[in-house]
Amino acid sequence: EAIVTSEELGQDLEHVEVLQKKFEEFQTDLAAHEERVNEVNQFAGKLIQEQHPEEEMIKSKQDEVNASWQRLKGLALQRQGKLFGAAEVQRFNRDVDETISWIKEKGQLMASDDFGRDLASVQALLRKHEGLERDLAALEDKVKALCAEADRLQQSHPINASQIQVKREELIANWEQIRTLAADRHARLNDSYRLQRFLADFRDLTSWVTEMKALINADELANDVAGAEALLDRHQEHKGEIDAHEDSFKSADESGQALLAAGHYASDEVKEKLTILSDERSALLELWELRRQQYEQCMDLQLFYRDTEQVDNWMSKQEAFLLNEDLGDSLDSVEALLKKHEDFEKSLSAQEEKIT
């Protein structure tokens, strides 16, 4: 009876399970003694049937044994129910404690102030955080189930209701806290990603501008018309590449302006980079225009050299014609020479227009 009337219900799930195991051993022993009680009842019945002189005393003793037996069995059922209820409560406590422990462990990861130093590291951190968020989404069902279990246990175990409610509130508080941490960290990582994306675009564009400037400045001025034409063609190709990058410059500027409009924590740096990017683009266009003018001037000069050379060559040939002392020795030859001279004067008039 001392076993079944014990009020010890365990301090945790492991302790309750130890008490349940001991009680199961007691129940096995109790079941083994039931046959002994039946034998006592049979023997008492036989004595009464044989009209034993102590019949009244036998009946009284039999009733006393049966009453004690029934009382013991009733107490055993009560003890079994209490231990079962204690196990339910302690199992709930353990599940809540394990869940809170997991939440706190993940909370430490989400409290990190590492938001990446470049685009690759930010992307890696975002992937890691998205994995944590998937874990949280899976955990949400467990939290809901534990809250529902808390409601049920408070109804079925009113004596433990206040303690169960404390555990429930502790669980909810930790759950809400990690959800807030997760949302804040995701927002910070997104801010970091947008910044690093902008900075990566900035570095790519400024590097490209430097390369393009070097390319534009690389060519020496031409020494002939064909070379000048080739320079102008190549220079126009550079302009085509510059125009092809206009969308990239526009996209980078829009990204930077969006960061400024959102009040990004790195707004000062973004503003500085936007100014540099705009200045670099303007400097590139100015350089291209300067070189275009130089190449066109070079083209004009080479055309002038070519034309003067052609005129010089023509005049040299015509000078030899004019110095010819052949005046003809017959009418036909004189007329032929006059015809040649007229052609010369026409050619001279055409060349004069070109020279002037």
Coordinates of C-alpha atoms in Angstrom, one line a residue:
E1 CA 0.0 0.0 0.0
A2 CA 2.9 2.3 0.6
I3 CA 3.8 2.0 -3.1
V4 CA 0.3 2.8 -4.4
T5 CA -0.2 5.7 -2.0
S6 CA 3.2 7.3 -2.8
E7 CA 2.9 10.9 -4.0
E8 CA 6.3 10.8 -5.8
L9 CA 5.7 11.6 -9.5
G10 CA 9.2 12.3 -10.7
Q11 CA 11.2 15.5 -11.4
D12 CA 11.6 14.8 -15.1
L13 CA 10.7 12.3 -17.8
E14 CA 13.6 10.0 -17.0
H15 CA 12.6 9.9 -13.3
V16 CA 8.9 9.3 -14.1
E17 CA 9.9 6.4 -16.4
V18 CA 12.0 4.9 -13.6
L19 CA 8.9 5.1 -11.3
Q20 CA 6.7 3.6 -14.0
K21 CA 9.1 0.7 -14.3
K22 CA 9.0 0.1 -10.6
F23 CA 5.3 0.3 -10.6
E24 CA 5.1 -2.2 -13.4
E25 CA 7.1 -4.6 -11.3
F26 CA 4.6 -4.0 -8.4
Q27 CA 1.7 -4.7 -10.8
T28 CA 3.3 -8.0 -11.8
D29 CA 3.6 -8.9 -8.1
L30 CA 0.0 -7.8 -7.4
A31 CA -1.3 -10.0 -10.2
A32 CA 0.7 -12.9 -8.8
H33 CA -1.0 -12.4 -5.4
E34 CA -4.5 -12.4 -6.8
E35 CA -4.5 -16.2 -7.0
R36 CA -3.6 -16.2 -3.4
V37 CA -6.6 -14.0 -2.5
N38 CA -8.8 -16.3 -4.6
E39 CA -7.5 -19.3 -2.6
V40 CA -8.3 -17.6 0.7
N41 CA -11.8 -16.9 -0.5
Q42 CA -12.3 -20.5 -1.6
F43 CA -10.9 -21.9 1.7
A44 CA -13.2 -19.5 3.6
G45 CA -16.2 -20.6 1.6
K46 CA -15.4 -24.2 2.3
L47 CA -15.1 -23.6 6.0
I48 CA -18.4 -21.7 6.1
Q49 CA -20.1 -24.5 4.1
E50 CA -18.8 -27.0 6.6
Q51 CA -20.4 -24.8 9.3
H52 CA -17.2 -24.1 11.1
P53 CA -17.8 -23.0 14.7
E54 CA -15.8 -19.7 14.0
E55 CA -18.0 -19.0 10.9
E56 CA -18.7 -15.4 11.9
M57 CA -15.0 -14.7 12.5
I58 CA -14.1 -16.3 9.2
K59 CA -16.7 -14.2 7.3
S60 CA -15.4 -11.1 9.0
K61 CA -11.8 -11.9 8.1
Q62 CA -12.8 -12.8 4.5
D63 CA -14.6 -9.5 4.1
E64 CA -11.6 -7.6 5.6
V65 CA -9.2 -9.3 3.1
N66 CA -11.5 -8.7 0.1
A67 CA -12.0 -5.0 1.1
S68 CA -8.2 -4.5 1.5
W69 CA -7.6 -6.2 -1.8
Q70 CA -10.2 -4.1 -3.6
R71 CA -8.8 -1.0 -2.0
L72 CA -5.3 -1.9 -3.0
K73 CA -6.4 -2.5 -6.6
G74 CA -8.2 0.8 -6.7
L75 CA -5.2 2.6 -5.3
A76 CA -3.0 0.9 -7.9
L77 CA -5.3 2.1 -10.7
Q78 CA -5.1 5.6 -9.3
R79 CA -1.3 5.4 -9.0
Q80 CA -1.1 4.1 -12.6
G81 CA -3.2 7.1 -13.8
K82 CA -1.1 9.6 -11.9
L83 CA 2.1 8.2 -13.3
F84 CA 0.7 8.2 -16.8
G85 CA -0.4 11.8 -16.4
A86 CA 3.0 12.8 -15.0
A87 CA 4.7 11.1 -17.9
E88 CA 2.6 13.1 -20.3
V89 CA 3.4 16.4 -18.6
Q90 CA 7.1 15.6 -18.3
R91 CA 7.2 14.5 -22.0
F92 CA 5.6 17.8 -22.9
N93 CA 8.2 19.6 -20.8
R94 CA 11.1 17.7 -22.4
D95 CA 9.8 18.4 -25.9
V96 CA 9.4 22.1 -25.1
D97 CA 12.9 22.2 -23.6
E98 CA 14.4 20.5 -26.6
T99 CA 12.6 22.8 -29.0
I100 CA 13.7 25.9 -27.1
S101 CA 17.2 24.6 -27.0
W102 CA 17.2 24.1 -30.8
I103 CA 15.7 27.6 -31.3
K104 CA 18.4 29.2 -29.1
E105 CA 21.1 27.3 -31.0
K106 CA 19.7 28.6 -34.3
G107 CA 19.2 32.0 -32.8
Q108 CA 23.0 32.3 -32.1
L109 CA 23.6 31.8 -35.9
M110 CA 21.0 34.4 -36.8
A111 CA 22.5 36.9 -34.4
S112 CA 25.7 36.9 -36.3
D113 CA 26.9 40.3 -37.5
D114 CA 28.6 38.7 -40.6
F115 CA 26.7 40.0 -43.7
G116 CA 29.4 39.2 -46.2
R117 CA 32.4 41.1 -47.6
D118 CA 31.8 40.6 -51.3
L119 CA 29.1 39.2 -53.6
A120 CA 30.2 35.6 -53.3
S121 CA 30.2 35.5 -49.5
V122 CA 26.9 37.3 -49.3
Q123 CA 25.3 34.8 -51.7
A124 CA 26.8 31.9 -49.6
L125 CA 25.3 33.5 -46.4
L126 CA 21.9 33.9 -48.1
R127 CA 21.8 30.3 -49.1
K128 CA 22.7 29.3 -45.6
H129 CA 20.0 31.5 -44.1
E130 CA 17.4 30.2 -46.5
G131 CA 18.3 26.7 -45.2
L132 CA 17.7 27.9 -41.7
E133 CA 14.4 29.5 -42.7
R134 CA 13.3 26.1 -44.2
D135 CA 14.2 24.5 -40.9
L136 CA 12.0 27.1 -39.1
A137 CA 9.1 26.5 -41.4
A138 CA 9.3 22.8 -40.6
L139 CA 9.6 23.6 -36.8
E140 CA 6.5 25.8 -37.0
D141 CA 4.2 22.7 -37.2
K142 CA 5.9 21.3 -34.1
V143 CA 5.4 24.5 -32.2
K144 CA 1.7 24.6 -33.1
A145 CA 1.4 20.9 -32.0
L146 CA 3.1 21.6 -28.7
C147 CA 0.8 24.6 -28.1
A148 CA -2.2 22.3 -28.8
E149 CA -0.8 19.7 -26.5
A150 CA -0.4 22.3 -23.8
D151 CA -4.1 23.2 -24.1
R152 CA -5.1 19.6 -23.8
L153 CA -2.9 18.9 -20.8
Q154 CA -4.2 21.9 -19.0
Q155 CA -7.7 20.5 -19.4
S156 CA -6.7 17.0 -18.4
H157 CA -4.3 17.9 -15.6
P158 CA -5.6 21.1 -14.0
I159 CA -3.3 20.7 -11.1
N160 CA -0.3 21.3 -13.5
A161 CA -2.1 23.9 -15.6
S162 CA -0.1 26.9 -14.3
Q163 CA 3.2 25.1 -14.9
I164 CA 2.2 24.0 -18.3
Q165 CA 1.1 27.5 -19.2
V166 CA 4.5 28.9 -18.1
K167 CA 6.2 26.4 -20.5
R168 CA 3.8 27.3 -23.3
E169 CA 4.5 31.0 -22.9
E170 CA 8.2 30.3 -22.8
L171 CA 8.0 28.4 -26.0
I172 CA 5.9 31.1 -27.8
A173 CA 8.3 33.8 -26.6
N174 CA 11.4 32.0 -28.0
W175 CA 9.5 31.2 -31.2
E176 CA 8.5 34.8 -31.8
Q177 CA 12.0 36.0 -31.0
I178 CA 13.7 33.7 -33.6
R179 CA 11.1 34.6 -36.2
T180 CA 11.9 38.3 -35.7
L181 CA 15.7 37.5 -35.8
A182 CA 15.2 35.5 -39.0
A183 CA 13.2 38.3 -40.7
D184 CA 15.7 41.0 -39.6
R185 CA 18.7 38.9 -40.7
H186 CA 17.1 38.2 -44.1
A187 CA 16.5 41.9 -44.6
R188 CA 20.1 42.8 -43.6
L189 CA 21.5 40.1 -45.9
N190 CA 19.3 41.4 -48.8
D191 CA 20.6 44.9 -48.1
S192 CA 24.1 43.6 -48.2
Y193 CA 23.5 41.6 -51.4
R194 CA 22.1 44.7 -53.1
L195 CA 25.1 46.7 -52.0
Q196 CA 27.6 44.1 -53.1
R197 CA 25.8 43.6 -56.4
F198 CA 26.1 47.3 -57.0
L199 CA 29.7 47.4 -56.0
A200 CA 30.5 44.4 -58.2
D201 CA 28.9 46.2 -61.2
F202 CA 30.8 49.4 -60.2
R203 CA 34.1 47.6 -60.3
D204 CA 33.3 45.8 -63.6
L205 CA 32.3 49.1 -65.3
T206 CA 35.2 51.2 -64.0
S207 CA 37.6 48.4 -65.0
W208 CA 36.1 48.3 -68.4
V209 CA 36.4 52.1 -68.7
T210 CA 40.1 51.9 -67.9
E211 CA 40.6 49.2 -70.5
M212 CA 38.6 51.2 -73.1
K213 CA 40.6 54.4 -72.4
A214 CA 43.8 52.5 -72.9
L215 CA 42.5 51.0 -76.1
I216 CA 41.3 54.4 -77.5
N217 CA 44.7 55.9 -76.7
A218 CA 46.7 53.0 -78.0
D219 CA 46.6 53.9 -81.7
E220 CA 49.2 56.2 -83.3
L221 CA 48.1 58.7 -85.9
A222 CA 48.2 57.3 -89.4
N223 CA 50.7 58.2 -92.2
D224 CA 48.5 57.7 -95.1
V225 CA 44.8 57.9 -96.2
A226 CA 44.2 54.1 -95.9
G227 CA 45.6 54.1 -92.4
A228 CA 43.5 57.1 -91.4
E229 CA 40.4 55.4 -92.7
A230 CA 41.2 52.3 -90.7
L231 CA 41.7 54.4 -87.6
L232 CA 38.3 56.1 -88.0
D233 CA 36.6 52.7 -88.6
R234 CA 38.2 51.2 -85.5
H235 CA 37.4 54.2 -83.5
Q236 CA 33.7 53.9 -84.6
E237 CA 33.8 50.3 -83.4
H238 CA 34.9 51.5 -80.0
K239 CA 31.9 53.9 -80.0
G240 CA 29.7 50.9 -80.7
E241 CA 31.1 49.1 -77.7
I242 CA 30.6 52.2 -75.5
D243 CA 27.0 52.5 -76.7
A244 CA 26.5 48.8 -75.9
H245 CA 27.5 49.4 -72.3
E246 CA 24.9 52.2 -71.9
D247 CA 22.3 49.8 -70.4
S248 CA 24.9 48.6 -67.9
F249 CA 25.7 52.2 -66.8
K250 CA 21.9 52.9 -66.5
S251 CA 21.2 49.7 -64.5
A252 CA 24.1 50.5 -62.1
D253 CA 22.9 54.0 -61.6
E254 CA 19.3 52.8 -61.0
S255 CA 20.5 50.3 -58.5
G256 CA 22.6 52.9 -56.6
Q257 CA 19.7 55.4 -56.6
A258 CA 17.4 52.7 -55.2
L259 CA 19.8 52.1 -52.4
L260 CA 19.9 55.8 -51.6
A261 CA 16.1 56.1 -51.8
A262 CA 15.8 53.2 -49.3
G263 CA 18.2 54.9 -46.9
H264 CA 20.7 52.1 -47.1
Y265 CA 23.3 52.0 -44.4
A266 CA 26.1 52.4 -46.9
S267 CA 24.5 55.4 -48.7
D268 CA 27.6 57.6 -48.4
E269 CA 29.7 55.0 -50.1
V270 CA 27.0 54.4 -52.8
K271 CA 26.8 58.2 -53.5
E272 CA 30.6 58.4 -53.9
K273 CA 30.6 55.4 -56.3
L274 CA 27.8 56.9 -58.3
T275 CA 29.7 60.1 -58.7
I276 CA 32.9 58.3 -59.8
L277 CA 30.9 56.1 -62.2
S278 CA 29.3 59.2 -63.8
D279 CA 32.6 61.0 -64.0
E280 CA 34.4 58.0 -65.6
R281 CA 31.6 57.6 -68.2
S282 CA 31.8 61.3 -69.1
A283 CA 35.6 61.2 -69.2
L284 CA 35.4 58.2 -71.6
L285 CA 33.0 59.9 -73.9
E286 CA 35.1 63.1 -73.9
L287 CA 38.2 61.1 -74.7
W288 CA 36.4 59.3 -77.5
E289 CA 35.3 62.6 -79.0
L290 CA 38.8 64.1 -78.6
R291 CA 40.3 61.2 -80.4
R292 CA 37.6 61.4 -83.1
Q293 CA 38.5 64.9 -83.8
Q294 CA 42.2 64.0 -83.9
Y295 CA 41.5 61.1 -86.3
E296 CA 39.4 63.3 -88.6
Q297 CA 42.1 66.0 -88.6
C298 CA 44.6 63.3 -89.4
M299 CA 42.3 62.1 -92.2
D300 CA 42.1 65.6 -93.6
L301 CA 45.8 66.0 -93.4
Q302 CA 46.5 62.7 -95.2
L303 CA 43.9 63.6 -97.9
F304 CA 45.7 67.0 -98.3
Y305 CA 49.1 65.2 -98.6
R306 CA 47.7 62.8 -101.1
D307 CA 46.1 65.6 -103.2
T308 CA 49.2 67.8 -103.1
E309 CA 51.3 64.8 -104.1
Q310 CA 49.0 64.1 -107.0
V311 CA 49.1 67.8 -108.1
D312 CA 52.9 67.8 -107.8
N313 CA 53.1 64.7 -109.9
W314 CA 50.8 66.2 -112.5
M315 CA 52.6 69.5 -112.7
S316 CA 55.9 67.7 -113.1
K317 CA 54.6 65.8 -116.1
Q318 CA 53.0 68.9 -117.6
E319 CA 56.2 70.9 -117.1
A320 CA 58.0 68.5 -119.3
F321 CA 55.3 68.9 -121.9
L322 CA 55.6 72.7 -121.8
L323 CA 59.4 72.6 -122.1
N324 CA 59.2 70.7 -125.3
E325 CA 60.6 72.9 -128.1
D326 CA 58.9 70.9 -130.8
L327 CA 56.7 73.5 -132.7
G328 CA 55.8 71.3 -135.6
D329 CA 57.3 71.0 -139.0
S330 CA 54.1 70.9 -141.0
L331 CA 50.5 72.1 -140.8
D332 CA 49.2 68.8 -139.6
S333 CA 51.9 68.5 -136.9
V334 CA 51.2 72.1 -135.7
E335 CA 47.5 71.5 -135.5
A336 CA 48.2 68.3 -133.5
L337 CA 50.4 70.3 -131.1
L338 CA 47.7 73.0 -130.8
K339 CA 45.1 70.3 -130.0
K340 CA 47.4 68.9 -127.2
H341 CA 47.9 72.4 -125.8
E342 CA 44.2 73.0 -125.7
D343 CA 43.8 69.7 -123.8
F344 CA 46.5 70.8 -121.4
E345 CA 44.8 74.2 -120.8
K346 CA 41.5 72.3 -120.0
S347 CA 43.4 70.0 -117.6
L348 CA 45.1 73.0 -116.0
S349 CA 41.8 74.7 -115.4
A350 CA 40.5 71.5 -113.7
Q351 CA 43.6 71.2 -111.6
E352 CA 43.3 74.9 -110.6
E353 CA 39.8 74.3 -109.2
K354 CA 41.2 71.4 -107.1
I355 CA 44.1 73.5 -105.9
T356 CA 42.0 76.5 -104.9

